[in-house]
Amino acid sequence: MNYPKVASQLIKMLGGKDNIKALAHCATRLRLAINDESLINEKGIDDLEGVKGQFKVAGQYQIIFGSGIVNQVYTQMTKLTGIDEMSTKEVASAGAEKQNIIQQAVKGLSDIFVPIIPAIVAGGLLMGIFNLLVAPGLFIDGQSLVEANPGLADLAAMINTFANAPFVYLPILIAFSASKKFGGNPYLGAALGMLMVHPDLLNGWGFGGAAVAGDIPVWNILGFEIQKVGYQGSVLPVLVAAFILAKVENGLRKFIPSVLDNLLTPLLALFITGVLTFTIVGPFTRDLGFLLGDGLSWLYDSAGFIGGAVFGFIYAPFVITGMHHSFIAIEIQLLADIAVTGGTFIFPIAAMSNIAQGGAALAVGFTTKDIKMKGIAMPSGVTALLGITEPALFGVNLKLRYPFIAAICAAAAASAFITLFNVKASALGAAGLPGIISIRQGDVTPYVIGMAISFASAFVLTIILGKRADAKNKKQAKVMQQATA
């Protein structure tokens, strides 16, 4: 491949170097912030050598080249444009300026939760392994592996402790990440998170029972009572508290002399935010979080398979906008209160959607005669089955439209089916074929059937719609040929 030529042609199709506001790359994609997207020649870029797909998301314009190739194209583009080397975060920040307030809020949530996902996934998968060990009759009739092999009991107990740790101390992870996002000191944020799960406080998971019994401990300060309740597993209270901490910290620095900054700023910021958290912010947002989780659970449980179908139908469009990252906060809240909620219903539906996108992409790969499209559709379809849909979604399904339509219809059907059986996940993980390990005991069979429905429906419907699209294109071509004859 002639990389200088490809880079030169790409710059021209992007509207010239003056139209490129920011430029970076990740493992497989060029990431750009464009001043005027109307100047982009998308058809020309699509036909450019090496290009495997393109899409717009979160204010960015991204072009898929693949590993190795993208580095070479990026190097040549920086030479031709004179743009200094930038990070993907800098491009994301430049692109965010073009987003509306809702998109910015969703991106903010994504920036906070994406860095801590590995910890949550690790805990979730460990929880799945624990479930395999203690699930009755999963491998041995009438017995769990632990019951059949008592020597595994302590191993199961150890794994359960490891699995619970990220959820028990979740406020520390969130407070660290959120404080960093909001412009505060992340270590001061971590201290706030530690304060919210301090062992001297009533464990947050015991709040409901203590409230019913009227046995909630309090601090009595000058006749004013403040509840001594922790926020284990909480999300919304920590987010708001971290935001307040960052604002208080930065506000204090405007008034406190620099010589006293390291002494007074952390002291006052943590104390002020701590008082506000336990008196106003915590109680209010905790109740609001419970209402949100209860509301979604009520909708899922009450609307039955119709509610599941609607959620499955709209999940992929949420992925396109990036708003699916906001579901992480709700899922974590559902899992934190698993004794009441039974787990998260969002994860299984996300898996149905991902499987459908993978099935649709594979159907394109098997039927298309376009070698370039086949080379994109096959691997991206397999990746989607494993839980990563962006390559299939943006590189194949949305590009051709009909596979996307087939996929969301298939996701709706499969989601309706698993909703009938109230399938839920007891942990987070990869929402796809590997997600079996995260599914609640007793729900594995309908989950697997749901995946089969999702894949088969998407595959068959894509082939049907593809033939219809081909027939339509041939008819249009024939009409145009007769018109010009």
Coordinates of C-alpha atoms in Angstrom, one line a residue:
M1 CA 0.0 0.0 0.0
N2 CA 1.2 3.5 -0.9
Y3 CA 0.7 5.1 2.5
P4 CA 1.6 8.7 1.5
K5 CA -0.9 8.5 -1.4
V6 CA -3.6 7.1 0.7
A7 CA -3.1 9.8 3.4
S8 CA -3.1 12.5 0.7
Q9 CA -6.3 11.3 -0.8
L10 CA -7.9 10.9 2.6
I11 CA -7.1 14.4 3.6
K12 CA -8.6 15.7 0.4
M13 CA -11.8 13.6 0.9
L14 CA -12.1 15.0 4.5
G15 CA -12.3 18.5 3.1
G16 CA -8.7 19.5 3.2
K17 CA -6.2 19.8 6.1
D18 CA -7.9 23.0 7.4
N19 CA -11.1 21.0 8.0
I20 CA -9.3 18.6 10.4
K21 CA -9.5 19.9 13.9
A22 CA -7.8 17.0 15.7
L23 CA -6.3 13.7 14.7
A24 CA -5.3 10.6 16.6
H25 CA -5.5 6.8 16.3
C26 CA -6.2 3.7 18.4
A27 CA -5.4 0.1 17.6
T28 CA -7.5 -0.1 14.5
R29 CA -9.1 3.3 13.7
L30 CA -8.2 6.9 12.9
R31 CA -10.1 9.2 15.2
L32 CA -10.8 12.7 13.9
A33 CA -12.6 15.8 15.0
I34 CA -13.8 17.6 11.9
N35 CA -14.8 21.3 11.7
D36 CA -17.5 20.8 8.9
E37 CA -18.7 17.2 8.4
S38 CA -20.7 18.3 5.3
L39 CA -17.4 18.6 3.4
I40 CA -16.6 14.9 3.9
N41 CA -16.7 12.6 0.8
E42 CA -17.9 9.5 2.6
K43 CA -18.3 7.5 -0.7
G44 CA -14.8 8.3 -1.7
I45 CA -13.4 7.3 1.7
D46 CA -15.3 4.1 1.6
D47 CA -13.7 3.2 -1.7
L48 CA -10.2 4.2 -0.6
E49 CA -7.6 1.4 -0.4
G50 CA -7.3 -0.1 3.1
V51 CA -10.5 1.4 4.5
K52 CA -12.7 -1.2 6.2
G53 CA -15.4 1.1 7.5
Q54 CA -16.3 4.5 8.8
F55 CA -18.7 6.0 11.3
K56 CA -19.5 9.0 13.4
V57 CA -19.9 8.8 17.2
A58 CA -19.6 11.1 20.2
G59 CA -18.6 14.1 18.0
Q60 CA -15.8 12.1 16.3
Y61 CA -15.4 10.8 12.8
Q62 CA -13.7 7.4 12.9
I63 CA -12.2 5.5 10.0
I64 CA -11.3 1.8 10.4
F65 CA -8.0 0.7 8.7
G66 CA -7.0 -2.2 11.0
S67 CA -3.9 -3.0 13.1
G68 CA -0.6 -1.9 11.6
I69 CA -2.1 0.0 8.6
V70 CA -3.7 2.7 10.8
N71 CA -0.3 3.6 12.3
Q72 CA 1.3 4.1 8.9
V73 CA -1.6 6.2 7.6
Y74 CA -1.6 8.3 10.7
T75 CA 2.1 9.0 10.5
Q76 CA 1.7 10.2 6.9
M77 CA -1.3 12.3 7.7
T78 CA 0.5 14.1 10.6
K79 CA 3.3 14.9 8.2
L80 CA 0.9 16.3 5.5
T81 CA -1.3 18.2 7.9
G82 CA 1.3 19.5 10.3
I83 CA -0.9 18.4 13.3
D84 CA 1.2 17.4 16.3
E85 CA 0.8 13.9 17.8
M86 CA -2.3 13.8 19.9
S87 CA -4.0 11.3 22.2
T88 CA -7.4 9.8 21.7
K89 CA -8.6 11.7 24.8
E90 CA -7.6 15.0 23.2
V91 CA -9.6 14.1 20.0
A92 CA -12.5 13.0 22.2
S93 CA -12.4 16.4 24.0
A94 CA -12.3 18.2 20.7
G95 CA -15.2 16.2 19.4
A96 CA -17.2 16.7 22.6
E97 CA -17.4 20.4 21.9
K98 CA -19.9 19.6 19.1
Q99 CA -22.1 17.4 21.3
N100 CA -25.4 18.6 23.0
I101 CA -25.8 18.5 26.7
I102 CA -27.3 15.0 26.7
Q103 CA -24.5 13.6 24.7
Q104 CA -22.0 15.3 27.0
A105 CA -23.6 13.9 30.0
V106 CA -23.5 10.4 28.6
K107 CA -19.9 10.8 27.6
G108 CA -19.2 12.0 31.1
L109 CA -20.7 8.8 32.6
S110 CA -18.7 6.8 30.1
D111 CA -15.5 8.5 31.0
I112 CA -16.1 7.7 34.7
F113 CA -17.3 4.1 34.4
V114 CA -15.2 2.7 31.5
P115 CA -11.9 2.9 33.5
I116 CA -13.4 0.8 36.3
I117 CA -15.1 -1.8 34.1
P118 CA -12.1 -4.2 34.4
A119 CA -12.5 -4.3 38.1
I120 CA -16.3 -4.8 37.8
V121 CA -15.9 -7.5 35.1
A122 CA -13.2 -9.3 37.2
G123 CA -15.5 -9.4 40.2
G124 CA -18.4 -10.4 38.0
L125 CA -16.6 -13.3 36.3
L126 CA -15.3 -14.5 39.7
M127 CA -18.9 -14.4 40.9
G128 CA -19.9 -16.5 37.9
I129 CA -17.2 -19.1 38.8
F130 CA -18.5 -19.1 42.4
N131 CA -22.0 -19.8 41.0
L132 CA -20.7 -22.7 39.0
L133 CA -19.2 -24.2 42.1
V134 CA -22.3 -23.9 44.3
A135 CA -25.0 -24.3 41.7
P136 CA -27.0 -27.5 42.7
G137 CA -27.2 -30.2 40.1
L138 CA -25.4 -28.2 37.4
F139 CA -22.8 -31.0 36.8
I140 CA -23.8 -33.7 39.3
D141 CA -27.4 -34.8 39.9
G142 CA -28.8 -33.2 43.0
Q143 CA -25.5 -31.8 44.2
S144 CA -23.3 -28.9 43.6
L145 CA -19.5 -29.3 43.0
V146 CA -18.9 -28.1 46.5
E147 CA -21.3 -30.6 48.0
A148 CA -19.8 -33.4 46.0
N149 CA -16.3 -32.3 46.9
P150 CA -16.2 -30.7 50.3
G151 CA -12.5 -29.9 49.9
L152 CA -13.6 -27.1 47.4
A153 CA -15.7 -25.3 50.1
D154 CA -13.0 -23.0 51.2
L155 CA -11.9 -22.3 47.6
A156 CA -15.5 -21.3 46.8
A157 CA -15.6 -19.1 49.9
M158 CA -12.3 -17.4 48.9
I159 CA -13.5 -16.8 45.3
N160 CA -16.7 -15.3 46.7
T161 CA -14.7 -12.9 48.8
F162 CA -12.6 -11.9 45.8
A163 CA -15.8 -11.5 43.7
N164 CA -17.5 -9.3 46.3
A165 CA -14.6 -6.9 46.9
P166 CA -15.1 -4.6 43.9
F167 CA -18.8 -4.2 44.8
V168 CA -18.3 -3.7 48.5
Y169 CA -15.7 -1.0 47.9
L170 CA -17.3 0.3 44.7
P171 CA -17.7 3.9 46.0
I172 CA -13.9 4.1 46.3
L173 CA -13.5 3.2 42.6
I174 CA -16.2 5.5 41.4
A175 CA -15.1 8.4 43.6
F176 CA -11.5 8.1 42.4
S177 CA -12.6 8.0 38.7
A178 CA -15.3 10.7 39.1
S179 CA -13.1 13.1 41.0
K180 CA -10.5 12.8 38.2
K181 CA -13.2 13.5 35.6
F182 CA -14.6 16.5 37.4
G183 CA -11.2 18.1 37.8
G184 CA -10.5 17.3 41.4
N185 CA -7.8 15.3 43.2
P186 CA -8.6 11.6 42.5
Y187 CA -6.9 10.5 45.7
L188 CA -9.0 13.0 47.8
G189 CA -11.9 11.4 45.9
A190 CA -10.8 8.0 47.0
A191 CA -10.7 9.2 50.6
L192 CA -14.3 10.3 50.2
G193 CA -15.2 6.9 48.9
M194 CA -13.5 5.3 51.8
L195 CA -15.4 7.5 54.2
M196 CA -18.7 6.4 52.6
V197 CA -17.9 2.7 53.2
H198 CA -16.2 3.1 56.6
P199 CA -16.8 0.0 58.9
D200 CA -18.0 2.3 61.7
L201 CA -21.1 3.0 59.6
L202 CA -24.2 0.8 59.3
N203 CA -23.6 -1.3 56.2
G204 CA -25.6 0.2 53.3
W205 CA -27.1 -3.2 52.5
G206 CA -28.6 -3.5 56.0
F207 CA -30.3 -0.1 55.7
G208 CA -33.7 -1.3 54.7
G209 CA -34.0 -3.8 57.5
A210 CA -32.7 -1.3 60.1
A211 CA -35.1 1.4 58.8
V212 CA -38.1 -1.0 59.3
A213 CA -36.9 -1.9 62.8
G214 CA -36.3 1.7 63.6
D215 CA -32.7 0.9 64.6
I216 CA -30.6 3.2 62.5
P217 CA -27.5 4.6 64.4
V218 CA -27.0 8.4 64.3
W219 CA -24.5 11.1 65.2
N220 CA -26.2 13.5 67.6
I221 CA -24.5 16.8 67.1
L222 CA -25.9 19.7 69.1
G223 CA -29.3 18.1 69.0
F224 CA -29.1 17.5 65.2
E225 CA -29.2 13.8 64.2
I226 CA -27.2 12.6 61.2
Q227 CA -27.7 8.9 60.1
K228 CA -24.5 6.8 60.3
V229 CA -25.3 4.8 57.2
G230 CA -22.7 3.5 54.6
Y231 CA -23.1 3.5 50.9
Q232 CA -21.8 0.1 49.9
G233 CA -22.7 -0.7 46.3
S234 CA -24.1 2.8 45.7
V235 CA -23.6 4.7 42.5
L236 CA -25.6 8.0 42.3
P237 CA -24.7 9.2 45.8
V238 CA -21.0 8.8 45.1
L239 CA -21.2 10.5 41.7
V240 CA -22.9 13.6 43.2
A241 CA -20.6 13.7 46.2
A242 CA -17.5 13.4 44.0
F243 CA -18.8 16.3 41.9
I244 CA -19.3 18.5 45.0
L245 CA -15.9 17.5 46.3
A246 CA -14.2 18.6 43.1
K247 CA -16.1 21.9 43.0
V248 CA -15.4 22.6 46.7
E249 CA -11.7 21.8 46.3
N250 CA -11.2 24.0 43.3
G251 CA -13.3 26.8 44.9
L252 CA -11.2 26.8 48.1
R253 CA -8.0 27.2 46.1
K254 CA -9.3 30.6 44.8
F255 CA -9.3 31.9 48.4
I256 CA -6.7 29.9 50.4
P257 CA -3.1 31.2 50.1
S258 CA -0.8 28.8 48.2
V259 CA 1.4 28.5 51.3
L260 CA -1.6 26.9 53.2
D261 CA -3.1 25.1 50.2
N262 CA -1.7 21.6 51.0
L263 CA -2.8 22.0 54.6
L264 CA -6.3 23.6 54.5
T265 CA -7.7 22.6 51.1
P266 CA -7.9 18.8 51.6
L267 CA -9.0 19.3 55.2
L268 CA -11.9 21.6 54.4
A269 CA -12.9 20.0 51.1
L270 CA -13.2 16.5 52.7
F271 CA -15.0 17.8 55.8
I272 CA -17.5 20.0 54.0
T273 CA -18.3 17.4 51.4
G274 CA -18.5 14.7 54.0
V275 CA -21.0 16.7 56.0
L276 CA -23.1 17.5 52.9
T277 CA -23.0 13.8 51.8
F278 CA -24.3 12.4 55.1
T279 CA -26.9 15.2 55.7
I280 CA -28.4 16.0 52.3
V281 CA -26.7 14.4 49.2
G282 CA -26.5 10.8 50.4
P283 CA -30.0 10.3 51.8
F284 CA -31.7 12.0 48.8
T285 CA -29.7 10.4 46.0
R286 CA -29.8 7.0 47.7
D287 CA -33.6 7.1 47.6
L288 CA -33.5 8.4 44.1
G289 CA -31.2 5.5 43.0
F290 CA -33.6 3.0 44.6
L291 CA -36.5 4.6 42.8
L292 CA -34.7 4.4 39.5
G293 CA -33.7 0.8 39.9
D294 CA -37.1 -0.2 41.2
G295 CA -38.8 1.7 38.4
L296 CA -36.8 -0.1 35.7
S297 CA -37.4 -3.4 37.4
W298 CA -41.1 -2.7 37.7
L299 CA -41.3 -1.8 34.0
Y300 CA -39.4 -5.0 33.1
D301 CA -41.5 -7.2 35.4
S302 CA -44.8 -5.6 34.7
A303 CA -44.7 -5.0 30.9
G304 CA -43.6 -8.6 30.5
F305 CA -42.4 -9.8 27.1
I306 CA -43.5 -6.5 25.5
G307 CA -41.2 -4.5 27.7
G308 CA -38.4 -6.9 27.0
A309 CA -39.0 -6.7 23.2
V310 CA -39.0 -2.9 23.3
F311 CA -35.8 -2.8 25.3
G312 CA -34.1 -5.3 23.0
F313 CA -35.2 -3.4 19.9
I314 CA -33.8 -0.1 21.1
Y315 CA -30.6 -1.4 22.7
A316 CA -28.5 -1.2 19.5
P317 CA -29.6 2.3 18.7
F318 CA -28.4 3.2 22.3
V319 CA -25.0 1.7 21.4
I320 CA -24.8 3.9 18.3
T321 CA -25.2 7.0 20.5
G322 CA -23.0 5.7 23.2
M323 CA -25.8 6.0 25.7
H324 CA -25.5 2.3 26.6
H325 CA -22.6 3.3 28.9
S326 CA -25.1 5.0 31.2
F327 CA -26.7 1.6 31.8
I328 CA -23.6 0.5 33.7
A329 CA -24.6 2.6 36.7
I330 CA -28.1 1.1 36.8
E331 CA -26.7 -2.4 36.4
I332 CA -24.3 -2.0 39.2
Q333 CA -27.1 -0.6 41.4
L334 CA -29.3 -3.7 40.6
L335 CA -26.4 -6.0 41.4
A336 CA -25.6 -4.2 44.6
D337 CA -29.2 -4.9 45.7
I338 CA -29.3 -8.4 44.2
A339 CA -31.1 -9.8 47.2
V340 CA -34.1 -7.7 46.3
T341 CA -33.7 -7.3 42.5
G342 CA -32.5 -10.8 41.7
G343 CA -29.8 -9.4 39.5
T344 CA -29.7 -7.3 36.3
F345 CA -32.0 -7.8 33.4
I346 CA -30.1 -5.4 31.2
F347 CA -27.1 -7.7 30.7
P348 CA -29.1 -10.6 29.1
I349 CA -30.9 -8.2 26.8
A350 CA -27.6 -6.6 25.8
A351 CA -26.3 -10.1 25.0
M352 CA -29.3 -10.8 22.8
S353 CA -28.7 -7.5 20.9
N354 CA -25.0 -8.3 20.5
I355 CA -25.6 -11.9 19.3
A356 CA -28.1 -10.5 16.8
Q357 CA -25.6 -8.0 15.4
G358 CA -23.1 -10.7 15.1
G359 CA -25.5 -13.0 13.3
A360 CA -26.5 -10.3 10.9
A361 CA -22.9 -9.5 10.1
L362 CA -22.0 -13.2 9.5
A363 CA -25.0 -13.5 7.2
V364 CA -23.6 -10.7 5.1
G365 CA -20.2 -12.3 5.2
F366 CA -21.6 -15.7 3.9
T367 CA -23.8 -14.1 1.2
T368 CA -21.9 -11.1 -0.2
K369 CA -19.7 -11.4 -3.3
D370 CA -17.8 -8.3 -2.3
I371 CA -14.4 -9.5 -1.1
K372 CA -13.7 -6.4 0.9
M373 CA -17.0 -6.6 2.7
K374 CA -16.6 -10.3 3.3
G375 CA -13.2 -9.6 4.9
I376 CA -14.9 -7.1 7.3
A377 CA -18.1 -9.0 8.0
M378 CA -16.7 -12.4 9.0
P379 CA -14.3 -11.4 11.7
S380 CA -16.5 -8.5 13.0
G381 CA -19.4 -10.9 13.2
V382 CA -17.4 -13.3 15.4
T383 CA -16.3 -10.4 17.6
A384 CA -19.9 -9.3 18.1
L385 CA -20.8 -12.9 19.2
L386 CA -18.1 -12.4 21.9
G387 CA -19.7 -9.2 23.1
I388 CA -17.9 -6.4 21.1
T389 CA -20.3 -5.1 18.4
E390 CA -18.8 -1.8 17.2
P391 CA -16.9 -3.3 14.2
A392 CA -20.0 -5.2 13.0
L393 CA -22.4 -2.4 13.9
F394 CA -20.5 0.4 12.2
G395 CA -18.5 -1.5 9.6
V396 CA -21.2 -3.7 8.2
N397 CA -24.8 -3.5 9.5
L398 CA -25.4 0.2 9.7
K399 CA -23.5 0.7 6.4
L400 CA -25.9 -1.7 4.6
R401 CA -28.9 -0.8 6.7
Y402 CA -30.9 -4.0 6.1
P403 CA -28.6 -6.2 8.4
F404 CA -29.1 -3.6 11.2
I405 CA -32.9 -3.7 10.7
A406 CA -32.8 -7.5 10.8
A407 CA -30.6 -7.5 13.9
I408 CA -32.8 -5.2 16.0
C409 CA -35.9 -7.2 15.1
A410 CA -34.1 -10.4 16.1
A411 CA -32.9 -8.8 19.3
A412 CA -36.5 -7.8 20.1
A413 CA -37.8 -11.4 19.5
A414 CA -35.0 -12.9 21.6
S415 CA -35.4 -10.3 24.4
A416 CA -39.1 -11.0 24.5
F417 CA -38.4 -14.7 24.9
I418 CA -35.9 -14.4 27.8
T419 CA -38.2 -11.9 29.5
L420 CA -41.0 -14.5 29.6
F421 CA -38.5 -16.6 31.7
N422 CA -37.3 -13.6 33.8
V423 CA -33.7 -14.2 32.8
K424 CA -31.3 -12.2 34.9
A425 CA -27.5 -12.0 35.4
S426 CA -25.9 -12.2 38.8
A427 CA -22.7 -10.6 37.5
L428 CA -21.3 -8.5 34.7
G429 CA -19.1 -9.8 32.0
A430 CA -18.9 -10.1 28.2
A431 CA -22.5 -9.7 26.9
G432 CA -22.5 -12.5 24.3
L433 CA -21.5 -16.2 24.2
P434 CA -19.1 -15.9 27.2
G435 CA -21.9 -14.3 29.2
I436 CA -23.3 -17.7 30.1
I437 CA -21.0 -17.7 33.1
S438 CA -22.6 -14.5 34.4
I439 CA -26.2 -15.7 34.2
R440 CA -28.2 -16.5 37.4
Q441 CA -28.6 -20.1 38.4
G442 CA -31.5 -21.7 36.8
D443 CA -31.6 -19.1 33.9
V444 CA -28.9 -20.6 31.8
T445 CA -31.1 -22.8 29.6
P446 CA -33.5 -20.0 28.5
Y447 CA -30.5 -17.7 28.0
V448 CA -28.9 -20.2 25.6
I449 CA -32.2 -20.7 23.8
G450 CA -32.6 -16.9 23.6
M451 CA -29.1 -16.6 22.0
A452 CA -30.1 -19.3 19.5
I453 CA -33.3 -17.4 18.6
S454 CA -31.4 -14.1 18.3
F455 CA -28.7 -15.5 16.0
A456 CA -30.9 -17.6 13.8
S457 CA -33.5 -14.8 13.4
A458 CA -30.9 -12.2 12.6
F459 CA -29.1 -14.5 10.1
V460 CA -32.2 -15.6 8.2
L461 CA -33.9 -12.2 8.2
T462 CA -30.7 -10.6 6.9
I463 CA -30.5 -13.0 4.0
I464 CA -34.2 -12.4 3.2
L465 CA -33.8 -8.6 3.4
G466 CA -30.5 -8.8 1.5
K467 CA -32.2 -10.5 -1.4
R468 CA -34.9 -7.9 -1.4
A469 CA -32.3 -5.1 -1.4
D470 CA -30.4 -6.8 -4.3
A471 CA -33.6 -7.1 -6.3
K472 CA -34.5 -3.5 -5.6
N473 CA -31.0 -2.3 -6.7
K474 CA -31.1 -4.4 -9.9
K475 CA -34.5 -2.9 -10.7
Q476 CA -33.3 0.6 -10.2
A477 CA -30.2 -0.1 -12.3
K478 CA -32.3 -1.4 -15.1
V479 CA -34.6 1.6 -15.0
M480 CA -31.6 4.0 -15.1
Q481 CA -30.1 2.0 -18.0
Q482 CA -33.4 2.2 -20.0
A483 CA -33.6 6.0 -19.2
T484 CA -30.1 6.6 -20.6
A485 CA -30.5 4.3 -23.6

